[in-house]
Coordinates of C-alpha atoms and ligand atoms in Angstrom, one line a residue:
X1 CA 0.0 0.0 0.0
X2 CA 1.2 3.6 -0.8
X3 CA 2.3 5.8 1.9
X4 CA 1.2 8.9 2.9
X5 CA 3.4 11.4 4.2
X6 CA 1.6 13.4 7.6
X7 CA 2.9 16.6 8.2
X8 CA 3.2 16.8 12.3
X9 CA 2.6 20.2 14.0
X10 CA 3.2 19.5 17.8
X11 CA 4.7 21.6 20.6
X12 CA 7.5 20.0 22.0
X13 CA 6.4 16.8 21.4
X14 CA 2.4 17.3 22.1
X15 CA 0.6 16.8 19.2
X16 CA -2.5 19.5 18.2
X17 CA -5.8 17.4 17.0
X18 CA -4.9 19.2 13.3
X19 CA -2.7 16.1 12.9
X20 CA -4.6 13.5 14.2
X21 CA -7.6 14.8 11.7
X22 CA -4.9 14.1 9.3
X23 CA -4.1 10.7 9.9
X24 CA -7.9 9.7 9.9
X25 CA -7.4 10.8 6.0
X26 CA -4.2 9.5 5.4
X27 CA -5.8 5.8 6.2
X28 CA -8.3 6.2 3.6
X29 CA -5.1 6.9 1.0
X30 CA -2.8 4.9 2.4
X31 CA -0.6 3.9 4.9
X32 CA 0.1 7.2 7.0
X33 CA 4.1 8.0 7.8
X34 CA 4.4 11.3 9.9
X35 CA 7.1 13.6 10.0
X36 CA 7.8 15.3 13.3
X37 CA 10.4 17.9 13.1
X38 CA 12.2 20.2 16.0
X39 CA 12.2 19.9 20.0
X40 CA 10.5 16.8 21.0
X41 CA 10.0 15.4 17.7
X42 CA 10.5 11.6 19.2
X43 CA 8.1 12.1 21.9
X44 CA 4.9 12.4 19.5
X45 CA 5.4 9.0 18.1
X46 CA 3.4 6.9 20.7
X47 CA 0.3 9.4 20.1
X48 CA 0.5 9.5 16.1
X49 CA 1.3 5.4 16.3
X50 CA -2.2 5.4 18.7
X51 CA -3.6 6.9 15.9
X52 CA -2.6 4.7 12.7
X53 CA 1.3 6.0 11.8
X54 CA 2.9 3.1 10.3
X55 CA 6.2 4.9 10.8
X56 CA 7.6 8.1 12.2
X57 CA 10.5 10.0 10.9
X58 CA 11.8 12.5 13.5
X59 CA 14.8 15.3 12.8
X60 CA 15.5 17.6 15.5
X61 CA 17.8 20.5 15.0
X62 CA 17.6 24.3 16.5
X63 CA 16.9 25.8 13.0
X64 CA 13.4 24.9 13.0
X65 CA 13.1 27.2 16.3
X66 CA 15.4 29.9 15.1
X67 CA 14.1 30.1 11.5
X68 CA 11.1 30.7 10.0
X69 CA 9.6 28.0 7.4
X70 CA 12.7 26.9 5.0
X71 CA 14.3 24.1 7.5
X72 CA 10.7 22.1 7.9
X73 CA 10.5 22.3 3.9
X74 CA 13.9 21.2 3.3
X75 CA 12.8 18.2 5.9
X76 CA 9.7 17.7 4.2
X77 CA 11.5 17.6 0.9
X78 CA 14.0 14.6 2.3
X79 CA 11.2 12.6 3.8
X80 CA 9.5 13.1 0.1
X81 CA 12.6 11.9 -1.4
X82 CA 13.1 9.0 0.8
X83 CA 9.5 7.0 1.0
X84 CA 8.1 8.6 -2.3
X85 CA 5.0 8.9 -1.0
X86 CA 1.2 9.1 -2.5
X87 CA 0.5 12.2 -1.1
X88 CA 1.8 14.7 1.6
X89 CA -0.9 16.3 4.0
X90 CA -0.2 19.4 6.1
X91 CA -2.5 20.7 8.5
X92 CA -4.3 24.5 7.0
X93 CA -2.7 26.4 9.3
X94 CA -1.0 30.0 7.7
X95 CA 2.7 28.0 8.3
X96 CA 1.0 24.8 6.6
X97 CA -0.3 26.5 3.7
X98 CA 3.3 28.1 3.1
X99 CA 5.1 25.0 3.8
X100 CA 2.7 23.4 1.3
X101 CA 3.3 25.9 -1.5
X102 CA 7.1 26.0 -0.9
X103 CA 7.1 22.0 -0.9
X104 CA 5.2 21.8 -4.0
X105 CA 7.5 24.2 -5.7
X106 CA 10.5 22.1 -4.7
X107 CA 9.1 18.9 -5.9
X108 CA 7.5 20.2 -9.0
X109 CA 3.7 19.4 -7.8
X110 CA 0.5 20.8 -7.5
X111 CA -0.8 21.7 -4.1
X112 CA -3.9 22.0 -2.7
X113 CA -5.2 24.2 0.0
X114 CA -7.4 24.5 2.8
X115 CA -9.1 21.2 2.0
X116 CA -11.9 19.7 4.0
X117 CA -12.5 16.2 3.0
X118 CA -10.5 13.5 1.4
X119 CA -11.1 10.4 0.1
X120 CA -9.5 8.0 -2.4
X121 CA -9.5 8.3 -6.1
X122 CA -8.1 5.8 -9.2
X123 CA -5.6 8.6 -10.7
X124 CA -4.9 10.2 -7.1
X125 CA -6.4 11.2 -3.8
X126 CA -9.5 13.8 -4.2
X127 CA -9.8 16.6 -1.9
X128 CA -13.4 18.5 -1.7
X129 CA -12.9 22.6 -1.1
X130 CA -15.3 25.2 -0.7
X131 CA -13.9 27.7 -2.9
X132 CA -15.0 31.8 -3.8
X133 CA -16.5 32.4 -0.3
X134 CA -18.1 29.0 0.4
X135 CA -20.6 29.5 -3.1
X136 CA -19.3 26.6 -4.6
X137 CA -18.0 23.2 -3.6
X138 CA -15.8 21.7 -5.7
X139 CA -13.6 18.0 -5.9
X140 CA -10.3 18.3 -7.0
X141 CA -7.4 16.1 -8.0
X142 CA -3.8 17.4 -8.2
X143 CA -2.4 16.2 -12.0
X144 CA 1.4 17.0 -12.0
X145 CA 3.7 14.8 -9.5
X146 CA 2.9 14.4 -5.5
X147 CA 0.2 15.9 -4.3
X148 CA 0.9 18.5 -1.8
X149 CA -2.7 19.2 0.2
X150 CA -3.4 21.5 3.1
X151 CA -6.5 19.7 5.6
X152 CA -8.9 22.8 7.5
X153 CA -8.7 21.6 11.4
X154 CA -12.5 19.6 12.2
X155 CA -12.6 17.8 8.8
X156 CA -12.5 14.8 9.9
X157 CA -12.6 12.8 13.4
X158 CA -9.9 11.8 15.1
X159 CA -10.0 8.1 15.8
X160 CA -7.7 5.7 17.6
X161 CA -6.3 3.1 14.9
X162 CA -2.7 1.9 16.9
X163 CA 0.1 1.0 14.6
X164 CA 3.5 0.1 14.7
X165 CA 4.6 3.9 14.8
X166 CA 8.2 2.7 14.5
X167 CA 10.5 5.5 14.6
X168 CA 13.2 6.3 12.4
X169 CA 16.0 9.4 11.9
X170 CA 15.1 11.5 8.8
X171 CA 18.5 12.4 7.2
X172 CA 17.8 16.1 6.5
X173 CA 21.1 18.9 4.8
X174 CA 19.5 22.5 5.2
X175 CA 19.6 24.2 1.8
X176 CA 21.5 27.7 1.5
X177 CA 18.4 29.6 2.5
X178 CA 17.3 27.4 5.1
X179 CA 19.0 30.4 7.5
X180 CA 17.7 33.3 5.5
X181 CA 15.0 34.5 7.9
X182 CA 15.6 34.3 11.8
X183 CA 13.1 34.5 14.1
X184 CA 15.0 37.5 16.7
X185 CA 12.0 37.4 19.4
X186 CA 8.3 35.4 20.5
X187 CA 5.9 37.2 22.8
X188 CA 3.9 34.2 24.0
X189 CA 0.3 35.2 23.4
X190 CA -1.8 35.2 27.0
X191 CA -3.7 32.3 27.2
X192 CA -7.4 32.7 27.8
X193 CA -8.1 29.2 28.5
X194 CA -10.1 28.5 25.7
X195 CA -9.6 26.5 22.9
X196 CA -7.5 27.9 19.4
X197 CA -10.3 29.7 17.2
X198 CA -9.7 27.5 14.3
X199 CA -8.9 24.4 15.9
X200 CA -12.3 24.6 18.1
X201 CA -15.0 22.1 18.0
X202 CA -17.2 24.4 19.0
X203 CA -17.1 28.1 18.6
X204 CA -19.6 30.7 19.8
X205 CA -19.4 34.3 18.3
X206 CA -20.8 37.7 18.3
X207 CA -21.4 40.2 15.9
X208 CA -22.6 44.0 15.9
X209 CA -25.5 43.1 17.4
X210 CA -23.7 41.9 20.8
X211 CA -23.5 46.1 21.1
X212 CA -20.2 46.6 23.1
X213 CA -16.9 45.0 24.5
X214 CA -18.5 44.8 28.1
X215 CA -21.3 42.8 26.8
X216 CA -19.1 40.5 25.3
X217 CA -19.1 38.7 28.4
X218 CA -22.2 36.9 27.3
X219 CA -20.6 35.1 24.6
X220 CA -17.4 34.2 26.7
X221 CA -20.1 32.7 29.3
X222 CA -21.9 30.8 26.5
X223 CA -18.9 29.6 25.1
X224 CA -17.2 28.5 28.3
X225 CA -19.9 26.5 29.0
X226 CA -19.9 24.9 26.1
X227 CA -16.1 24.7 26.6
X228 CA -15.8 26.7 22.9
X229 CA -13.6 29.2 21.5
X230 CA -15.1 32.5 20.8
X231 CA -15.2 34.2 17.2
X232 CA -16.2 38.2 16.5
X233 CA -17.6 39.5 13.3
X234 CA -15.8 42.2 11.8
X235 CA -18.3 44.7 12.5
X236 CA -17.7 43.7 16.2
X237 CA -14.0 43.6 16.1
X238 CA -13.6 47.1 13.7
X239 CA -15.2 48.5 16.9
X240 CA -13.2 47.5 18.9
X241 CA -14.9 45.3 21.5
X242 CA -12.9 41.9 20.2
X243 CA -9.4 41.5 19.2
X244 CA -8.9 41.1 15.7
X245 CA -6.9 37.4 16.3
X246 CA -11.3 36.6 17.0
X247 CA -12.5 38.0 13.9
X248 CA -14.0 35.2 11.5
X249 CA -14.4 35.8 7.9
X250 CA -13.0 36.3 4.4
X251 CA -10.3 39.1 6.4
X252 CA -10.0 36.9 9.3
X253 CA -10.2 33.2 10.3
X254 CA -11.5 30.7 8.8
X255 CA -13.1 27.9 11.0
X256 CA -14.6 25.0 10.6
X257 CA -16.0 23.5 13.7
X258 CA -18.8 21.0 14.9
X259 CA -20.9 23.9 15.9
X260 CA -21.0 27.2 15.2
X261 CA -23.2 29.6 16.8
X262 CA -23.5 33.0 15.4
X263 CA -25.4 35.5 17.8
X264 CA -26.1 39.2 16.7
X265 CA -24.4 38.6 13.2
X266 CA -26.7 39.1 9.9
X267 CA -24.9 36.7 7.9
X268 CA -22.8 39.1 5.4
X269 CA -21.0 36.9 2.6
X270 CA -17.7 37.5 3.8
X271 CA -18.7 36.4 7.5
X272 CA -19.9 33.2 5.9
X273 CA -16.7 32.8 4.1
X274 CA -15.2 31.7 7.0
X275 CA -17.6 29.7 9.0
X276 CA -19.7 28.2 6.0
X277 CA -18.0 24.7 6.6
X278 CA -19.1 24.3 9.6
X279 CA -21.0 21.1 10.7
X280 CA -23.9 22.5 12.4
X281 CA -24.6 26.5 12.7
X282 CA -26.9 28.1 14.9
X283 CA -27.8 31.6 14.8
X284 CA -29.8 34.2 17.2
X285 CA -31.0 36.8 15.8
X286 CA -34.1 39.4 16.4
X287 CA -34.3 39.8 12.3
X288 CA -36.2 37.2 10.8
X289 CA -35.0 38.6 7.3
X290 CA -31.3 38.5 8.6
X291 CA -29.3 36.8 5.9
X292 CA -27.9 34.0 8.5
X293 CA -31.4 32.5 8.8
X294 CA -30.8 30.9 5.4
X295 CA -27.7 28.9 5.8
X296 CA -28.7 27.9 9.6
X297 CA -29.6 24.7 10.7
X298 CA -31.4 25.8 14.1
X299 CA -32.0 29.7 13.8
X300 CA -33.6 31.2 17.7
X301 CA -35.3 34.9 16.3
X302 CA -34.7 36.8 19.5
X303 CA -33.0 39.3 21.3
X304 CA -29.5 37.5 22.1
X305 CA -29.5 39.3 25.6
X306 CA -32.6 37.1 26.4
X307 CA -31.9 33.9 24.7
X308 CA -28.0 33.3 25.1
X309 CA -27.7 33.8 29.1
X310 CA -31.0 31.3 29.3
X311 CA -29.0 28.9 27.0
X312 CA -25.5 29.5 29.1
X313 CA -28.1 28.4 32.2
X314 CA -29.5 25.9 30.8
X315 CA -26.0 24.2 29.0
X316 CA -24.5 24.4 32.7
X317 CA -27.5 22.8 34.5
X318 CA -27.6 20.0 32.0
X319 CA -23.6 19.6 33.0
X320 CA -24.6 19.3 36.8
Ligands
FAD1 C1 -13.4 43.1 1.7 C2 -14.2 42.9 2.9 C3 -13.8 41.9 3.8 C4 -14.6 41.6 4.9 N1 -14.2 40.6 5.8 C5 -15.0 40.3 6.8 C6 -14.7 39.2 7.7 O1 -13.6 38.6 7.6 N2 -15.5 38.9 8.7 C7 -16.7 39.5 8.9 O2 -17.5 39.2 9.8 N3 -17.1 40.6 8.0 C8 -16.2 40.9 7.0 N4 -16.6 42.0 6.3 C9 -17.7 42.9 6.7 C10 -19.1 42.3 6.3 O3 -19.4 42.7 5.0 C11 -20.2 42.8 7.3 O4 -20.1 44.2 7.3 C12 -20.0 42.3 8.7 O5 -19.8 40.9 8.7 C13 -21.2 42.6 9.5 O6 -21.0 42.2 10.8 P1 -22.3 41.9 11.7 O7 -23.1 40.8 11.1 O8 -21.8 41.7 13.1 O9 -23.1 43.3 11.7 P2 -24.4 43.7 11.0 O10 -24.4 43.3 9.6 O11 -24.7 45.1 11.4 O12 -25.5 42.7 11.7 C14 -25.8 42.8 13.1 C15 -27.0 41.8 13.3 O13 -27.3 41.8 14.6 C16 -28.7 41.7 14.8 N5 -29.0 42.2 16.1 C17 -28.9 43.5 16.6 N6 -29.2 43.6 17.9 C18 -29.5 42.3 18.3 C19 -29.9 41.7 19.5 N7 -30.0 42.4 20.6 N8 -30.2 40.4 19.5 C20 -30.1 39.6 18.4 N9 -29.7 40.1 17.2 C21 -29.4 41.4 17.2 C22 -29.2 42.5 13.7 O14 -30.6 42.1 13.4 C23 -28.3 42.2 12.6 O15 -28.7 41.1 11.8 C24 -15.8 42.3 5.2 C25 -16.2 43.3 4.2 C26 -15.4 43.6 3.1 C27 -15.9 44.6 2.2

């Protein structure tokens, strides 16, 4: 059977559910072998072998911390050369999708991006996208050498499959410009507690209606009850009541969870563009006409400061 090459994004040696999404596709290609790069690498193989890698090739060296994304294509580009694989998968993260484009580049292949289903195909695995802000969805196949595809986080469960997981050294020379960006400082981000916008299975937003950064707390009760991230509409976050990193849409994130629940947002196109994928979408709205209503699959028509502290109430009693 063909193997699939699984692009590993893990902090020091903790692997994010991106990853495992991936593996649960790479099984339905082939046999997944992932490649875990930088501080820690060795320590992700007993959870990506849990989770069906047949192998896992590991290269740690401090240019992957100090550098921005040239070592982990030059890595990419020796595991590609070494199990010639059927496919490579990244996870759609902004480092993925440049990773991706650079790899593709290297190895003279198309690439795919921000894909959010895959499934086997006789000349090559298929990806479906939902391209030119969610209107259409579309199947492709990449024609010209490896494909190179980029997974959206919540496409597909993760699921415990153990393999062997067997893990070998990936021989890796950095190329000239490997070294030609350095990363000079990180300001870790403060940590709400929550869960990563576009990694969330569940993510609760608000929009213009939510009518000002104090009342905000609402949605952060809804969604902590829910244990969800929390998204912002554009309108919301150019008025500053939400940071920007919140804001989904065309100009911010894209997400893709199990739930989405939209509250105070009418539903603009470029909203949509980024939350269009997900699963299930609820909206609360006091417009019937709003836009939303017609892409939701439970819609509440209501003032949001009635129905979403009722629904925080009534999520934490049904917790205990
Ligand atoms: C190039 C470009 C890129 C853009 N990128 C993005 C993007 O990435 N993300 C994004 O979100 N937008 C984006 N926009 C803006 C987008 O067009 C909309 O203006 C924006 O999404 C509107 O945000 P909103 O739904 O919160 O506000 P509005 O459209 O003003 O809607 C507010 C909604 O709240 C409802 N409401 C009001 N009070 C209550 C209440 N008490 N209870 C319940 N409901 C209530 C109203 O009925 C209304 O439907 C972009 C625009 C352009 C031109």
């Amino acid at each position: 059977m063909a193997e699939v090459l699984v692009y590993v994004d893990h902090v020091d040696g903790a692997v994010r559910k991106p990853t495992l999404e991936l593996l649960t596709l790479a099984r339905r290609i082939g046999e997944p072998v992932a490649v875990a790069l930088g501080n820690g690498a060795a320590d992700t193989a007993a959870t990506l072998a849990e989770h069906g890698a047949v192998k896992v090739l590991t290269h740690d060296a401090s240019e992957y911390a100090d550098y921005l994304v040239v070592p982990k294509v030059d890595a990419l580009q020796a595991a590609v050369a070494a199990v010639s694989p059927a496919a490579v998968l990244v996870p759609s993260s902004a480092e993925g999708k440049e990773i991706a484009a650079r790899l593709a580049l290297r190895i003279k292949s198309g690439v795919l991006t921000d894909a959010v289903d895959l499934e086997a195909g006789d000349e090559g695995p298929v990806a479906t996208q939902s391209v030119f802000a969610a209107s259409f969805t579309t199947k492709t196949r990449v024609s010209v050498g490896t494909p190179v595809i980029t997974v959206k986080p919540n496409s597909a469960a993760v699921e415990a499959a153990p393999a062997a997981g067997a893990v070998e050294a990936l021989n890796v020379t950095f190329s000239d410009q490997a070294t030609g960006t350095k990363v000079t400082a990180r300001t870790p981000r403060e940590s709400t507690g929550r869960p990563e916008l576009t990694e969330a299975a569940i993510v609760v937003s608000g929009g213009r209606g939510v009518n000002g950064a104090d009342n905000f707390a609402i949605i952060e009760a809804l969604a902590d009850s829910l244990g969800a991230a929390v998204g912002a509409s554009r309108a919301a976050v150019d008025a500053g009541w939400y940071p920007h990193t919140n804001q989904v849409g065309q100009t911010g994130k894209s997400v893709s969870p199990q739930l989405y629940i939209a509250n105070g947002i009418s539903g603009a196109i470029q909203h949509r563009a980024g939350m269009q994928t997900s699963k299930t979408i609820v909206a609360v709205n006091k417009d019937a006409e709003a836009p939303i209503f017609d892409l939701v699959d439970y819609g509440v028509v209501g003032d949001l400061f009635d129905v979403v502290p009722q629904l925080t109430e009534e999520v934490n009693t049904r917790k205990g």
